[in-house]
Tab-separated table of C-alpha atoms in Angstrom:
chain	number	residue	atom	x	y	z
A	1	UNK	CA	0.000	0.000	0.000
A	2	UNK	CA	1.155	3.588	-0.598
A	3	UNK	CA	2.824	5.017	2.530
A	4	UNK	CA	1.059	7.722	4.525
A	5	UNK	CA	2.580	10.602	6.430
A	6	UNK	CA	0.788	9.459	9.577
A	7	UNK	CA	-0.286	12.475	11.622
A	8	UNK	CA	-0.767	12.771	15.375
A	9	UNK	CA	-3.947	14.596	16.349
A	10	UNK	CA	-4.751	16.236	19.676
A	11	UNK	CA	-7.931	15.280	21.574
A	12	UNK	CA	-9.542	18.687	21.038
A	13	UNK	CA	-12.335	19.900	18.750
A	14	UNK	CA	-9.985	20.309	15.787
A	15	UNK	CA	-8.478	16.840	16.228
A	16	UNK	CA	-11.907	15.228	16.582
A	17	UNK	CA	-13.191	17.055	13.484
A	18	UNK	CA	-10.177	15.973	11.414
A	19	UNK	CA	-10.447	12.365	12.601
A	20	UNK	CA	-14.136	12.220	11.671
A	21	UNK	CA	-13.456	13.798	8.270
A	22	UNK	CA	-10.775	11.220	7.454
A	23	UNK	CA	-13.050	8.397	8.531
A	24	UNK	CA	-15.877	9.765	6.359
A	25	UNK	CA	-13.406	9.736	3.454
A	26	UNK	CA	-12.662	6.036	3.926
A	27	UNK	CA	-9.299	6.569	5.638
A	28	UNK	CA	-8.067	4.895	8.835
A	29	UNK	CA	-7.497	6.689	12.144
A	30	UNK	CA	-6.290	5.074	15.373
A	31	UNK	CA	-8.618	6.164	18.180
A	32	UNK	CA	-8.362	5.837	21.961
A	33	UNK	CA	-10.764	3.699	23.936
A	34	UNK	CA	-10.736	2.747	27.601
A	35	UNK	CA	-9.371	-0.708	26.662
A	36	UNK	CA	-6.720	-0.264	23.916
A	37	UNK	CA	-6.275	2.008	20.891
A	38	UNK	CA	-8.503	0.892	18.019
A	39	UNK	CA	-7.754	1.111	14.297
A	40	UNK	CA	-10.961	2.771	13.157
A	41	UNK	CA	-12.562	2.736	9.719
A	42	UNK	CA	-16.094	3.356	8.481
A	43	UNK	CA	-17.903	0.070	9.193
A	44	UNK	CA	-20.282	0.607	6.271
A	45	UNK	CA	-17.462	0.995	3.717
A	46	UNK	CA	-15.960	-2.042	1.996
A	47	UNK	CA	-12.905	0.030	1.085
A	48	UNK	CA	-12.286	1.260	4.630
A	49	UNK	CA	-12.707	-2.242	6.087
A	50	UNK	CA	-10.386	-3.710	3.443
A	51	UNK	CA	-7.834	-1.069	4.404
A	52	UNK	CA	-8.031	-2.220	8.050
A	53	UNK	CA	-7.138	-5.782	7.067
A	54	UNK	CA	-4.358	-4.520	4.790
A	55	UNK	CA	-2.824	-2.147	7.355
A	56	UNK	CA	-2.829	-4.779	10.105
A	57	UNK	CA	-1.953	-7.783	7.924
A	58	UNK	CA	-5.040	-9.357	9.515
A	59	UNK	CA	-6.600	-12.635	8.317
A	60	UNK	CA	-9.860	-11.915	6.462
A	61	UNK	CA	-11.752	-14.599	8.415
A	62	UNK	CA	-11.096	-12.767	11.717
A	63	UNK	CA	-14.159	-10.573	12.487
A	64	UNK	CA	-13.977	-6.899	13.467
A	65	UNK	CA	-15.669	-5.198	16.421
A	66	UNK	CA	-18.095	-2.419	15.476
A	67	UNK	CA	-18.121	0.574	17.830
A	68	UNK	CA	-21.346	2.525	18.288
A	69	UNK	CA	-22.419	5.554	20.324
A	70	UNK	CA	-25.374	3.906	22.070
A	71	UNK	CA	-27.536	0.846	22.664
A	72	UNK	CA	-30.193	2.440	20.457
A	73	UNK	CA	-27.746	2.530	17.535
A	74	UNK	CA	-26.900	-1.136	18.156
A	75	UNK	CA	-30.587	-2.124	18.005
A	76	UNK	CA	-30.709	-0.897	14.417
A	77	UNK	CA	-27.994	-3.406	13.432
A	78	UNK	CA	-28.606	-6.553	15.475
A	79	UNK	CA	-31.132	-8.630	17.388
A	80	UNK	CA	-30.806	-8.807	21.190
A	81	UNK	CA	-31.534	-12.412	22.245
A	82	UNK	CA	-31.286	-13.953	25.698
A	83	UNK	CA	-29.423	-11.812	28.217
A	84	UNK	CA	-28.358	-9.230	25.610
A	85	UNK	CA	-30.652	-6.402	26.725
A	86	UNK	CA	-29.769	-6.875	30.383
A	87	UNK	CA	-26.037	-7.023	29.617
A	88	UNK	CA	-26.155	-3.902	27.453
A	89	UNK	CA	-28.147	-2.063	30.092
A	90	UNK	CA	-25.719	-3.005	32.843
A	91	UNK	CA	-22.347	-2.667	31.087
A	92	UNK	CA	-22.679	-0.300	28.108
A	93	UNK	CA	-20.869	1.991	27.696
A	94	UNK	CA	-17.848	0.021	28.831
A	95	UNK	CA	-15.385	-2.800	28.077
A	96	UNK	CA	-18.005	-5.309	26.904
A	97	UNK	CA	-18.552	-6.595	23.354
A	98	UNK	CA	-21.690	-8.549	22.487
A	99	UNK	CA	-21.833	-10.955	19.529
A	100	UNK	CA	-25.385	-10.699	18.220
A	101	UNK	CA	-27.427	-11.909	15.211
A	102	UNK	CA	-27.464	-9.409	12.345
A	103	UNK	CA	-30.718	-7.738	11.317
A	104	UNK	CA	-31.704	-7.544	7.640
A	105	UNK	CA	-30.662	-4.219	6.141
A	106	UNK	CA	-27.983	-3.634	8.769
A	107	UNK	CA	-25.834	-1.663	6.331
A	108	UNK	CA	-22.450	-2.959	7.488
A	109	UNK	CA	-19.724	-4.063	5.121
A	110	UNK	CA	-19.649	-7.874	4.844
A	111	UNK	CA	-15.928	-7.690	5.633
A	112	UNK	CA	-16.833	-6.732	9.218
A	113	UNK	CA	-18.375	-10.100	10.087
A	114	UNK	CA	-15.799	-12.452	8.561
A	115	UNK	CA	-18.586	-14.258	6.696
A	116	UNK	CA	-20.685	-14.922	9.826
A	117	UNK	CA	-24.377	-14.186	10.442
A	118	UNK	CA	-23.461	-12.411	13.671
A	119	UNK	CA	-21.675	-9.157	14.463
A	120	UNK	CA	-19.531	-8.040	17.427
A	121	UNK	CA	-20.822	-4.724	18.843
A	122	UNK	CA	-19.490	-2.436	21.557
A	123	UNK	CA	-20.447	0.946	23.011
A	124	UNK	CA	-17.157	2.419	24.286
A	125	UNK	CA	-16.972	4.636	27.347
A	126	UNK	CA	-13.996	6.799	26.293
A	127	UNK	CA	-15.101	10.418	25.827
A	128	UNK	CA	-12.859	11.110	22.827
A	129	UNK	CA	-14.012	7.988	20.996
A	130	UNK	CA	-17.624	8.933	21.730
A	131	UNK	CA	-17.004	12.455	20.379
A	132	UNK	CA	-15.623	11.054	17.109
A	133	UNK	CA	-18.580	8.676	16.760
A	134	UNK	CA	-20.987	11.564	17.304
A	135	UNK	CA	-19.203	13.742	14.758
A	136	UNK	CA	-19.028	10.940	12.167
A	137	UNK	CA	-22.646	9.937	12.700
A	138	UNK	CA	-22.067	6.266	11.899
A	139	UNK	CA	-20.473	3.044	13.162
A	140	UNK	CA	-16.743	2.359	13.009
A	141	UNK	CA	-14.974	-0.972	12.841
A	142	UNK	CA	-12.009	-0.780	15.194
A	143	UNK	CA	-9.771	-3.753	16.001
A	144	UNK	CA	-6.653	-3.048	18.040
A	145	UNK	CA	-4.321	-0.615	16.269
A	146	UNK	CA	-1.299	-2.881	15.879
A	147	UNK	CA	0.077	-5.330	13.301
A	148	UNK	CA	-1.978	-8.522	13.498
A	149	UNK	CA	-0.872	-10.936	16.213
A	150	UNK	CA	1.482	-8.469	17.910
A	151	UNK	CA	1.279	-6.676	21.261
A	152	UNK	CA	-1.801	-4.462	21.551
A	153	UNK	CA	-1.295	-0.672	21.839
A	154	UNK	CA	-2.231	1.297	24.940
A	155	UNK	CA	-0.518	4.557	23.904
A	156	UNK	CA	-0.273	6.541	20.669
A	157	UNK	CA	3.463	5.764	20.616
A	158	UNK	CA	2.667	2.031	20.488
A	159	UNK	CA	0.367	2.673	17.510
A	160	UNK	CA	3.017	4.639	15.639
A	161	UNK	CA	5.669	2.007	16.314
A	162	UNK	CA	3.571	-0.589	14.483
A	163	UNK	CA	1.469	1.318	11.952
A	164	UNK	CA	3.232	4.584	11.087
A	165	UNK	CA	3.100	5.017	7.325
A	166	UNK	CA	0.080	2.677	7.010
A	167	UNK	CA	-2.704	4.885	8.403
A	168	UNK	CA	-3.781	8.509	8.107
A	169	UNK	CA	-3.533	9.501	11.762
A	170	UNK	CA	-3.603	8.604	15.431
A	171	UNK	CA	-5.649	10.671	17.877
A	172	UNK	CA	-3.491	10.834	21.006
A	173	UNK	CA	-5.524	10.992	24.231
A	174	UNK	CA	-2.890	9.461	26.501
A	175	UNK	CA	-2.687	5.941	27.980
A	176	UNK	CA	-5.719	3.648	28.035
A	177	UNK	CA	-7.092	3.125	31.530
A	178	UNK	CA	-8.323	-0.507	31.354
A	179	UNK	CA	-5.382	-1.767	29.280
A	180	UNK	CA	-6.762	-5.090	27.993
A	181	UNK	CA	-9.355	-5.598	25.284
A	182	UNK	CA	-13.064	-5.895	25.949
A	183	UNK	CA	-14.715	-9.027	27.261
A	184	UNK	CA	-16.699	-10.702	24.456
A	185	UNK	CA	-19.979	-12.470	25.245
A	186	UNK	CA	-22.463	-14.228	22.968
A	187	UNK	CA	-25.910	-14.211	24.613
A	188	UNK	CA	-28.541	-16.558	23.246
A	189	UNK	CA	-31.715	-18.411	24.190
A	190	UNK	CA	-29.703	-21.235	25.828
A	191	UNK	CA	-27.429	-19.014	27.892
A	192	UNK	CA	-24.431	-16.726	27.453
A	193	UNK	CA	-21.103	-17.930	26.091
A	194	UNK	CA	-17.785	-16.327	26.993
A	195	UNK	CA	-15.823	-15.862	23.745
A	196	UNK	CA	-12.962	-13.752	25.135
A	197	UNK	CA	-11.807	-12.819	28.623
A	198	UNK	CA	-11.293	-9.085	28.927
A	199	UNK	CA	-11.675	-5.854	30.850
A	200	UNK	CA	-15.019	-6.849	32.384
A	201	UNK	CA	-14.373	-9.747	34.805
A	202	UNK	CA	-16.775	-12.674	34.684
A	203	UNK	CA	-17.447	-12.164	38.410
A	204	UNK	CA	-19.228	-8.927	37.442
A	205	UNK	CA	-21.288	-10.645	34.750
A	206	UNK	CA	-22.374	-13.967	36.232
A	207	UNK	CA	-24.750	-12.523	38.877
A	208	UNK	CA	-26.800	-11.316	35.903
A	209	UNK	CA	-26.375	-14.226	33.473
A	210	UNK	CA	-25.637	-17.227	35.642
A	211	UNK	CA	-22.503	-19.287	34.915
A	212	UNK	CA	-20.879	-18.378	31.606
A	213	UNK	CA	-19.954	-21.117	29.138
A	214	UNK	CA	-16.304	-20.599	28.076
A	215	UNK	CA	-15.771	-20.898	24.324
A	216	UNK	CA	-12.543	-18.926	23.945
A	217	UNK	CA	-10.578	-21.009	21.404
A	218	UNK	CA	-13.136	-22.689	19.141
A	219	UNK	CA	-12.422	-24.645	15.981
A	220	UNK	CA	-13.915	-21.784	13.975
A	221	UNK	CA	-13.124	-18.174	14.940
A	222	UNK	CA	-16.371	-16.554	16.103
A	223	UNK	CA	-15.005	-13.287	17.472
A	224	UNK	CA	-11.788	-11.245	17.662
A	225	UNK	CA	-9.029	-12.468	19.961
A	226	UNK	CA	-9.706	-16.194	19.523
A	227	UNK	CA	-6.669	-17.079	17.412
A	228	UNK	CA	-4.312	-19.425	19.237
A	229	UNK	CA	-1.277	-17.161	18.687
A	230	UNK	CA	-1.998	-13.492	19.356
A	231	UNK	CA	-0.692	-10.447	21.282
A	232	UNK	CA	2.850	-11.756	20.696
A	233	UNK	CA	6.163	-9.977	21.318
A	234	UNK	CA	9.017	-10.602	18.888
A	235	UNK	CA	11.080	-12.239	21.652
A	236	UNK	CA	10.279	-15.662	23.109
A	237	UNK	CA	7.970	-15.486	26.125
A	238	UNK	CA	8.149	-17.901	29.076
A	239	UNK	CA	5.200	-17.961	31.478
A	240	UNK	CA	4.974	-18.772	35.201
A	241	UNK	CA	8.686	-18.196	35.745
A	242	UNK	CA	10.319	-18.058	39.161
A	243	UNK	CA	12.417	-15.189	37.706
A	244	UNK	CA	15.670	-16.847	38.774
A	245	UNK	CA	17.306	-16.830	35.316
A	246	UNK	CA	19.590	-13.778	34.990
A	247	UNK	CA	19.795	-14.336	31.219
A	248	UNK	CA	16.228	-13.139	30.601
A	249	UNK	CA	14.203	-9.949	30.783
A	250	UNK	CA	12.126	-10.619	33.878
A	251	UNK	CA	8.596	-9.260	34.416
A	252	UNK	CA	7.383	-9.523	37.983
A	253	UNK	CA	4.027	-9.421	39.733
A	254	UNK	CA	4.176	-8.499	43.401
A	255	UNK	CA	7.309	-7.649	45.402
A	256	UNK	CA	9.726	-10.140	43.751
A	257	UNK	CA	12.898	-8.687	42.225
A	258	UNK	CA	12.531	-8.202	38.454
A	259	UNK	CA	13.586	-5.947	35.593
A	260	UNK	CA	10.016	-4.729	35.090
A	261	UNK	CA	6.774	-5.278	36.972
A	262	UNK	CA	3.078	-5.437	36.173
A	263	UNK	CA	2.254	-4.374	39.728
A	264	UNK	CA	4.672	-4.123	42.641
A	265	UNK	CA	1.729	-4.488	45.055
A	266	UNK	CA	0.087	-7.435	43.261
A	267	UNK	CA	-2.918	-5.372	42.129
A	268	UNK	CA	-4.676	-7.040	39.170
A	269	UNK	CA	-6.323	-3.809	38.000
A	270	UNK	CA	-2.926	-2.113	37.837
A	271	UNK	CA	-1.446	-5.204	36.156
A	272	UNK	CA	-4.113	-5.222	33.443
A	273	UNK	CA	-3.624	-1.518	32.764
A	274	UNK	CA	0.158	-1.948	32.444
A	275	UNK	CA	0.261	-5.347	30.673
A	276	UNK	CA	0.795	-4.302	27.058
A	277	UNK	CA	2.975	-1.297	27.942
A	278	UNK	CA	5.225	-3.594	29.963
A	279	UNK	CA	5.353	-6.206	27.188
A	280	UNK	CA	6.360	-3.497	24.712
A	281	UNK	CA	9.173	-2.359	27.044
A	282	UNK	CA	10.325	-5.905	27.748
A	283	UNK	CA	10.311	-6.805	24.057
A	284	UNK	CA	12.526	-3.836	23.177
A	285	UNK	CA	15.025	-4.825	25.892
A	286	UNK	CA	14.901	-8.517	24.975
A	287	UNK	CA	15.493	-7.920	21.276
A	288	UNK	CA	18.356	-5.491	21.962
A	289	UNK	CA	20.086	-8.055	24.191
A	290	UNK	CA	18.988	-11.227	22.323
A	291	UNK	CA	17.254	-12.610	25.421
A	292	UNK	CA	13.867	-14.228	26.136
A	293	UNK	CA	11.178	-12.676	28.327
A	294	UNK	CA	10.241	-14.455	31.575
A	295	UNK	CA	7.071	-13.483	33.434
A	296	UNK	CA	5.951	-14.373	36.952
A	297	UNK	CA	2.720	-16.293	37.648
A	298	UNK	CA	-0.490	-14.227	37.674
A	299	UNK	CA	-3.486	-15.276	39.821
A	300	UNK	CA	-6.189	-16.732	37.564
A	301	UNK	CA	-9.131	-14.818	39.020
A	302	UNK	CA	-10.912	-11.559	38.182
A	303	UNK	CA	-8.885	-9.538	35.674
A	304	UNK	CA	-6.113	-12.110	36.111
A	305	UNK	CA	-8.050	-14.394	33.751
A	306	UNK	CA	-7.882	-11.785	30.982
A	307	UNK	CA	-4.175	-11.193	31.651
A	308	UNK	CA	-3.413	-14.925	31.546
A	309	UNK	CA	-5.476	-15.357	28.382
A	310	UNK	CA	-3.351	-12.692	26.647
A	311	UNK	CA	-0.117	-14.186	27.971
A	312	UNK	CA	-0.978	-17.753	26.883
A	313	UNK	CA	-1.734	-16.559	23.350
A	314	UNK	CA	1.387	-14.371	23.336
A	315	UNK	CA	3.536	-17.380	24.290
A	316	UNK	CA	1.852	-19.821	21.865
A	317	UNK	CA	3.839	-21.228	18.922
A	318	UNK	CA	3.818	-18.743	16.023
A	319	UNK	CA	2.038	-19.795	12.851
């Protein structure tokens, strides 16, 4: 693709106006959300959606999440079976994506759904993202703004490191507060399936839905983030390390001695928010010194499940 002079926009009225204008013209703009930066394109445009796949090097069978300003906008695109209405009422706007059956006449590009009869929808909470959606007046498809399979971006600098020259602009609103992608649920008449662990812990969801049915690595990809190898640094990643090997870049959790830490106090919220930033830093050090990355065990509860999901996929054999 022809290289862009990727611009950095400020999160003010001028930056929001320019971002919306580029999106309306079929261009790509990386936008901040509370989870990670998203690579946004007009979800109704085949050209814009094709550009997303091209810029990321993303497999065409991997669906895209559509971001909308409200639950009312989502109702015009999809049906709301099972627990969908209750989930949207409780957790939108926020770090929750719902996979829902498409309505006839939905108007989305077929590239958004990866050939499925369902669509992944989210109403983000981030004020800047909401301002761009309002200015554009339509839905945007916005997977994470990074080369496919690599570490997700939680700052504008992360976006530029991976996509500079491939996209029109990045709207820089500072670091993302949640730091891991949205939780993805598929509500239906027989219950609610968990398709991806994320920024909304299942403990917050299950009082409303009952026990979730995990379906996070199916034989057929049903939602983003289900590929076996994903979120990967360039360096080799070793999980559940005791951090005793001096010939590694060591990432700690809790008070143990390490080169970097997700949370010195063992706070899972802090660890989730810092996960991708820390992996970016560790990867740069590891590649400069030709070393692997070792990471301490993370408790597998609450947001720890989302962190461990990302780490397992990051450490999986590369295809």
